[in-house]
Amino acid sequence: MNQIYRPGALELFGLFAIALIWGSAFPAIKLAVFDFGAFWTAAIRVTVGFLAMLPFVFFRLSDLKALRGNWYTILFVALLNMVIPFVLISWSMKHVPAGIGSLLLGTTPFVAMILGHFLTRDERINGYKLISVIFAVSGIAVLVGQDIARQTGTVSILAQGAIILAGACYVSAGFVMRRIDIPPVTFTAAALGAGSIMLLGISFLVAGAPNLAPSKAGFYAVFWLGLLPTGLGYFLRYILVRKVGVSTFALAMNTVPIFGIILSTLILGEVIEFRMIIALALVLIGLMIARYAVPGKVETVR
């Protein structure tokens, strides 16, 4: 397993960049899913992400040898990191607002902290990490409490649970990714390729042929999902998880709901409230504290 470090300025910038990119995914999914459905939205975004990464692979063909002996792990990561969560989130966006979908992913630090404590030697629960989680989750609670209470009905509850399960899949995949020693571009392309094959097959079997006459909004939304939240987003995630660890990465992803709400307001017309500003402050404080949860350099043991 690789070494992890305390996040520096570059890592913090990367964490905020990926949070912004992933925050944009929720309004985009909301737009795409009504044209393509849950399965095809997931399949198309992963396929577009894979195609976007291919030109970079051609410049590093010598790195392909690193894939030997790692295909089972890559398939497992693709299943946890793309196939299951993408379908779950796409389906959920039919039944809950985009802002609530982004908020529910704020539960993932709990999963990351617990799994990290038992599965690794350098992501143990400590005082800084616990305090940072309290601040970060408090920010999410300021937002999610009232909105969750407004959601009623069995389908809505199932949709919310599906998003939380998707977050757990992301966290589990992150711990597997820490154990992989493959160049980032090669790994990202391989995982996206495996995910696209699985999702295309599942989509044809479950949903039939895709919609070939989508609206402009749905068309642009699904390609945005493929290029940035999927292609670039998962490339950055692989790099950052290996540098700062899964727990710190998950804490930083508490900012995803903030960006998700802001972008949903701008794109979908959802109302922004003062509590969002309070939540943002709490989340940012939690992220700053999380920097000190990891020493400057940690030697890991297999």
Short mmCIF file of C-alpha atoms in Angstrom, two decimals:
data_model
loop_
_atom_site.label_atom_id
_atom_site.label_comp_id
_atom_site.label_asym_id
_atom_site.label_seq_id
_atom_site.Cartn_x
_atom_site.Cartn_y
_atom_site.Cartn_z
CA MET A 1 0.00 0.00 0.00
CA ASN A 2 1.29 3.48 -0.86
CA GLN A 3 2.23 6.29 1.53
CA ILE A 4 -0.29 9.03 2.29
CA TYR A 5 0.50 12.67 3.12
CA ARG A 6 -1.08 15.65 4.78
CA PRO A 7 -2.89 17.64 2.03
CA GLY A 8 -0.84 20.58 0.79
CA ALA A 9 -1.99 23.56 -1.28
CA LEU A 10 -1.97 21.56 -4.52
CA GLU A 11 -3.93 18.69 -3.00
CA LEU A 12 -6.46 21.08 -1.46
CA PHE A 13 -6.94 22.73 -4.84
CA GLY A 14 -7.46 19.29 -6.39
CA LEU A 15 -9.97 18.33 -3.71
CA PHE A 16 -12.02 21.48 -4.28
CA ALA A 17 -11.78 21.05 -8.05
CA ILE A 18 -13.14 17.52 -7.96
CA ALA A 19 -15.83 18.54 -5.47
CA LEU A 20 -16.97 21.26 -7.86
CA ILE A 21 -16.90 18.84 -10.80
CA TRP A 22 -18.86 16.18 -8.92
CA GLY A 23 -21.26 18.80 -7.58
CA SER A 24 -22.15 19.62 -11.16
CA ALA A 25 -23.03 15.97 -11.78
CA PHE A 26 -26.31 16.10 -9.85
CA PRO A 27 -28.15 18.74 -11.92
CA ALA A 28 -26.66 17.12 -15.03
CA ILE A 29 -28.00 13.69 -14.04
CA LYS A 30 -31.36 15.26 -13.30
CA LEU A 31 -31.47 16.61 -16.85
CA ALA A 32 -30.11 13.48 -18.54
CA VAL A 33 -32.10 10.80 -16.75
CA PHE A 34 -35.47 11.85 -18.15
CA ASP A 35 -34.17 11.46 -21.71
CA PHE A 36 -32.04 8.35 -21.30
CA GLY A 37 -33.27 6.62 -18.15
CA ALA A 38 -31.15 5.44 -15.23
CA PHE A 39 -29.24 2.65 -16.98
CA TRP A 40 -28.44 4.47 -20.21
CA THR A 41 -27.45 7.66 -18.40
CA ALA A 42 -24.90 5.62 -16.46
CA ALA A 43 -23.74 3.67 -19.53
CA ILE A 44 -23.32 6.69 -21.80
CA ARG A 45 -21.45 8.79 -19.23
CA VAL A 46 -18.95 6.01 -18.54
CA THR A 47 -18.47 5.29 -22.25
CA VAL A 48 -17.88 8.98 -23.02
CA GLY A 49 -15.42 9.16 -20.13
CA PHE A 50 -13.56 6.13 -21.46
CA LEU A 51 -13.36 7.56 -24.99
CA ALA A 52 -12.11 10.87 -23.58
CA MET A 53 -9.24 9.08 -21.81
CA LEU A 54 -8.14 6.99 -24.81
CA PRO A 55 -6.01 9.70 -26.53
CA PHE A 56 -3.94 10.06 -23.34
CA VAL A 57 -3.40 6.30 -23.20
CA PHE A 58 -1.88 6.29 -26.68
CA PHE A 59 0.92 8.56 -25.43
CA ARG A 60 1.73 6.11 -22.63
CA LEU A 61 1.40 2.71 -24.30
CA SER A 62 4.37 1.40 -22.33
CA ASP A 63 2.28 1.71 -19.14
CA LEU A 64 -0.21 -0.89 -20.38
CA LYS A 65 2.04 -3.68 -19.09
CA ALA A 66 1.08 -2.56 -15.57
CA LEU A 67 -2.41 -3.95 -16.22
CA ARG A 68 -1.16 -7.53 -16.30
CA GLY A 69 -2.37 -9.47 -13.31
CA ASN A 70 -4.63 -6.62 -12.16
CA TRP A 71 -7.74 -7.16 -14.27
CA TYR A 72 -9.82 -8.75 -11.53
CA THR A 73 -9.08 -5.79 -9.26
CA ILE A 74 -9.87 -3.32 -12.04
CA LEU A 75 -13.19 -5.04 -12.71
CA PHE A 76 -14.00 -4.97 -9.01
CA VAL A 77 -13.20 -1.24 -8.78
CA ALA A 78 -15.27 -0.53 -11.90
CA LEU A 79 -18.21 -2.37 -10.35
CA LEU A 80 -17.99 -0.47 -7.05
CA ASN A 81 -16.87 2.86 -8.47
CA MET A 82 -19.10 3.18 -11.53
CA VAL A 83 -21.56 0.43 -12.37
CA ILE A 84 -23.46 0.14 -9.08
CA PRO A 85 -23.32 3.77 -7.84
CA PHE A 86 -24.02 5.37 -11.24
CA VAL A 87 -27.15 3.28 -11.75
CA LEU A 88 -28.32 3.90 -8.18
CA ILE A 89 -27.80 7.66 -8.36
CA SER A 90 -29.32 7.97 -11.83
CA TRP A 91 -32.44 6.10 -10.69
CA SER A 92 -32.65 8.16 -7.50
CA MET A 93 -32.58 11.43 -9.42
CA LYS A 94 -35.99 10.54 -10.82
CA HIS A 95 -37.46 10.62 -7.34
CA VAL A 96 -35.55 13.22 -5.29
CA PRO A 97 -34.35 16.77 -6.06
CA ALA A 98 -30.79 17.16 -7.29
CA GLY A 99 -29.83 19.17 -4.22
CA ILE A 100 -31.00 16.43 -1.85
CA GLY A 101 -29.11 13.84 -3.88
CA SER A 102 -25.87 15.75 -3.39
CA LEU A 103 -26.62 16.24 0.29
CA LEU A 104 -27.09 12.54 0.98
CA LEU A 105 -23.57 11.76 -0.21
CA GLY A 106 -22.44 13.74 2.81
CA THR A 107 -22.89 10.55 4.84
CA THR A 108 -19.87 8.88 3.21
CA PRO A 109 -17.22 10.20 5.69
CA PHE A 110 -18.76 8.01 8.40
CA VAL A 111 -18.27 4.94 6.22
CA ALA A 112 -14.77 6.02 5.19
CA MET A 113 -13.70 6.68 8.76
CA ILE A 114 -14.98 3.33 10.06
CA LEU A 115 -13.61 1.25 7.18
CA GLY A 116 -10.31 3.13 7.23
CA HIS A 117 -9.85 2.39 10.92
CA PHE A 118 -10.19 -1.37 10.38
CA LEU A 119 -8.75 -1.83 6.89
CA THR A 120 -5.61 0.32 7.01
CA ARG A 121 -2.78 1.17 9.37
CA ASP A 122 -2.50 4.85 8.44
CA GLU A 123 -6.15 5.97 8.44
CA ARG A 124 -6.98 5.27 12.07
CA ILE A 125 -9.60 7.37 13.82
CA ASN A 126 -7.96 10.17 15.82
CA GLY A 127 -9.00 13.37 17.54
CA TYR A 128 -8.48 15.67 14.56
CA LYS A 129 -10.37 13.35 12.25
CA LEU A 130 -13.25 12.99 14.67
CA ILE A 131 -13.55 16.77 15.17
CA SER A 132 -13.36 17.39 11.43
CA VAL A 133 -16.14 14.88 10.82
CA ILE A 134 -18.28 16.57 13.46
CA PHE A 135 -17.88 19.95 11.75
CA ALA A 136 -18.36 18.57 8.25
CA VAL A 137 -21.37 16.43 9.05
CA SER A 138 -22.87 19.27 11.11
CA GLY A 139 -22.77 21.35 7.96
CA ILE A 140 -24.56 18.62 6.04
CA ALA A 141 -27.09 18.22 8.86
CA VAL A 142 -27.93 21.93 8.72
CA LEU A 143 -28.96 21.36 5.13
CA VAL A 144 -30.27 17.84 4.99
CA GLY A 145 -32.41 17.69 8.12
CA GLN A 146 -35.25 19.87 6.91
CA ASP A 147 -35.15 18.61 3.34
CA ILE A 148 -35.15 14.93 4.30
CA ALA A 149 -38.10 15.55 6.61
CA ARG A 150 -40.06 16.95 3.68
CA GLN A 151 -39.59 13.82 1.59
CA THR A 152 -42.37 11.29 2.08
CA GLY A 153 -43.38 8.03 0.44
CA THR A 154 -41.74 4.63 0.04
CA VAL A 155 -40.12 5.39 -3.33
CA SER A 156 -38.56 8.59 -2.02
CA ILE A 157 -37.15 6.80 1.01
CA LEU A 158 -35.74 4.02 -1.19
CA ALA A 159 -34.19 6.61 -3.50
CA GLN A 160 -32.49 8.31 -0.57
CA GLY A 161 -31.21 4.97 0.69
CA ALA A 162 -29.89 4.17 -2.79
CA ILE A 163 -27.78 7.34 -2.81
CA ILE A 164 -26.32 6.49 0.61
CA LEU A 165 -25.51 2.98 -0.67
CA ALA A 166 -23.84 4.52 -3.72
CA GLY A 167 -21.65 6.59 -1.40
CA ALA A 168 -20.67 3.44 0.51
CA CYS A 169 -19.65 1.84 -2.80
CA TYR A 170 -17.43 4.85 -3.61
CA VAL A 171 -15.70 4.61 -0.25
CA SER A 172 -15.14 0.84 -0.56
CA ALA A 173 -13.65 1.30 -4.02
CA GLY A 174 -11.30 3.95 -2.66
CA PHE A 175 -9.64 1.52 -0.26
CA VAL A 176 -9.11 -0.95 -3.10
CA MET A 177 -7.61 1.81 -5.27
CA ARG A 178 -5.00 2.57 -2.62
CA ARG A 179 -3.61 -0.94 -3.12
CA ILE A 180 -3.19 -0.61 -6.89
CA ASP A 181 0.15 0.45 -8.34
CA ILE A 182 -0.83 1.43 -11.89
CA PRO A 183 -0.15 4.80 -13.60
CA PRO A 184 -3.22 7.07 -13.14
CA VAL A 185 -4.10 7.53 -16.84
CA THR A 186 -3.81 3.81 -17.56
CA PHE A 187 -5.82 2.78 -14.52
CA THR A 188 -8.57 5.34 -15.15
CA ALA A 189 -8.95 4.31 -18.79
CA ALA A 190 -8.94 0.60 -17.92
CA ALA A 191 -11.56 1.01 -15.18
CA LEU A 192 -13.76 3.18 -17.40
CA GLY A 193 -13.41 0.69 -20.24
CA ALA A 194 -14.43 -2.21 -18.01
CA GLY A 195 -17.30 -0.17 -16.57
CA SER A 196 -18.58 0.85 -19.99
CA ILE A 197 -18.64 -2.77 -21.23
CA MET A 198 -20.60 -3.89 -18.16
CA LEU A 199 -23.03 -0.96 -18.26
CA LEU A 200 -23.68 -1.16 -22.00
CA GLY A 201 -24.50 -4.85 -21.71
CA ILE A 202 -26.74 -4.34 -18.68
CA SER A 203 -28.51 -1.38 -20.31
CA PHE A 204 -29.37 -3.32 -23.47
CA LEU A 205 -30.65 -6.26 -21.44
CA VAL A 206 -32.68 -4.23 -18.94
CA ALA A 207 -33.72 -1.09 -20.80
CA GLY A 208 -33.50 -2.04 -24.47
CA ALA A 209 -32.17 0.39 -27.08
CA PRO A 210 -31.28 3.93 -25.97
CA ASN A 211 -33.25 7.04 -26.84
CA LEU A 212 -31.80 8.30 -30.14
CA ALA A 213 -33.71 11.60 -30.10
CA PRO A 214 -32.96 13.22 -26.73
CA SER A 215 -33.54 16.87 -25.93
CA LYS A 216 -30.61 19.26 -26.27
CA ALA A 217 -30.44 19.63 -22.50
CA GLY A 218 -30.31 15.86 -21.99
CA PHE A 219 -27.71 15.41 -24.75
CA TYR A 220 -25.35 18.08 -23.40
CA ALA A 221 -25.89 16.92 -19.83
CA VAL A 222 -24.89 13.30 -20.47
CA PHE A 223 -21.76 14.32 -22.37
CA TRP A 224 -20.80 16.73 -19.62
CA LEU A 225 -21.19 13.83 -17.19
CA GLY A 226 -18.88 11.70 -19.28
CA LEU A 227 -16.14 14.25 -19.88
CA LEU A 228 -15.78 15.92 -16.48
CA PRO A 229 -17.46 14.16 -13.52
CA THR A 230 -16.56 10.74 -14.97
CA GLY A 231 -13.39 11.01 -17.08
CA LEU A 232 -11.50 13.87 -15.44
CA GLY A 233 -13.15 13.34 -12.06
CA TYR A 234 -12.09 9.74 -11.65
CA PHE A 235 -8.58 10.49 -12.91
CA LEU A 236 -8.20 13.13 -10.18
CA ARG A 237 -9.78 10.84 -7.60
CA TYR A 238 -7.27 8.06 -8.22
CA ILE A 239 -4.36 10.49 -7.77
CA LEU A 240 -5.77 12.17 -4.66
CA VAL A 241 -6.85 8.99 -2.86
CA ARG A 242 -3.33 7.62 -3.19
CA LYS A 243 -1.82 10.88 -1.88
CA VAL A 244 -4.10 11.90 1.00
CA GLY A 245 -5.96 8.67 1.82
CA VAL A 246 -9.60 7.65 1.59
CA SER A 247 -10.76 9.23 4.84
CA THR A 248 -9.35 12.69 4.11
CA PHE A 249 -10.65 12.50 0.54
CA ALA A 250 -14.12 11.58 1.81
CA LEU A 251 -14.07 14.49 4.26
CA ALA A 252 -13.20 16.90 1.46
CA MET A 253 -16.08 15.50 -0.56
CA ASN A 254 -18.39 17.03 2.04
CA THR A 255 -18.12 20.13 -0.14
CA VAL A 256 -19.82 18.28 -3.02
CA PRO A 257 -23.30 18.95 -1.57
CA ILE A 258 -22.52 22.66 -1.30
CA PHE A 259 -21.51 22.90 -4.94
CA GLY A 260 -24.37 20.60 -5.90
CA ILE A 261 -26.91 22.90 -4.24
CA ILE A 262 -25.42 26.07 -5.71
CA LEU A 263 -25.28 24.62 -9.23
CA SER A 264 -28.76 23.12 -8.90
CA THR A 265 -29.98 26.59 -7.96
CA LEU A 266 -28.31 28.18 -10.98
CA ILE A 267 -29.20 25.46 -13.49
CA LEU A 268 -32.49 24.04 -12.24
CA GLY A 269 -33.84 27.05 -10.36
CA GLU A 270 -33.80 25.45 -6.91
CA VAL A 271 -33.97 28.01 -4.10
CA ILE A 272 -30.79 28.86 -2.18
CA GLU A 273 -31.18 29.57 1.54
CA PHE A 274 -29.14 31.21 4.30
CA ARG A 275 -28.59 27.81 5.95
CA MET A 276 -26.47 26.84 2.94
CA ILE A 277 -23.99 29.58 3.83
CA ILE A 278 -23.83 28.32 7.42
CA ALA A 279 -23.31 24.77 6.17
CA LEU A 280 -20.52 25.85 3.84
CA ALA A 281 -18.66 27.51 6.71
CA LEU A 282 -18.93 24.38 8.87
CA VAL A 283 -17.78 22.12 6.04
CA LEU A 284 -14.77 24.32 5.25
CA ILE A 285 -13.73 24.37 8.91
CA GLY A 286 -13.97 20.58 8.95
CA LEU A 287 -11.81 20.35 5.85
CA MET A 288 -9.14 22.60 7.34
CA ILE A 289 -9.03 20.52 10.52
CA ALA A 290 -8.80 17.34 8.42
CA ARG A 291 -5.41 18.54 7.15
CA TYR A 292 -3.96 17.80 10.58
CA ALA A 293 -5.53 14.35 10.84
CA VAL A 294 -2.66 12.98 8.76
CA PRO A 295 1.05 13.51 9.58
CA GLY A 296 3.29 15.16 7.00
CA LYS A 297 4.28 11.73 5.79
CA VAL A 298 3.08 8.30 6.83
CA GLU A 299 4.85 5.02 6.20
CA THR A 300 2.28 2.35 5.49
CA VAL A 301 2.64 -1.36 6.10
CA ARG A 302 1.15 -3.96 3.85
#
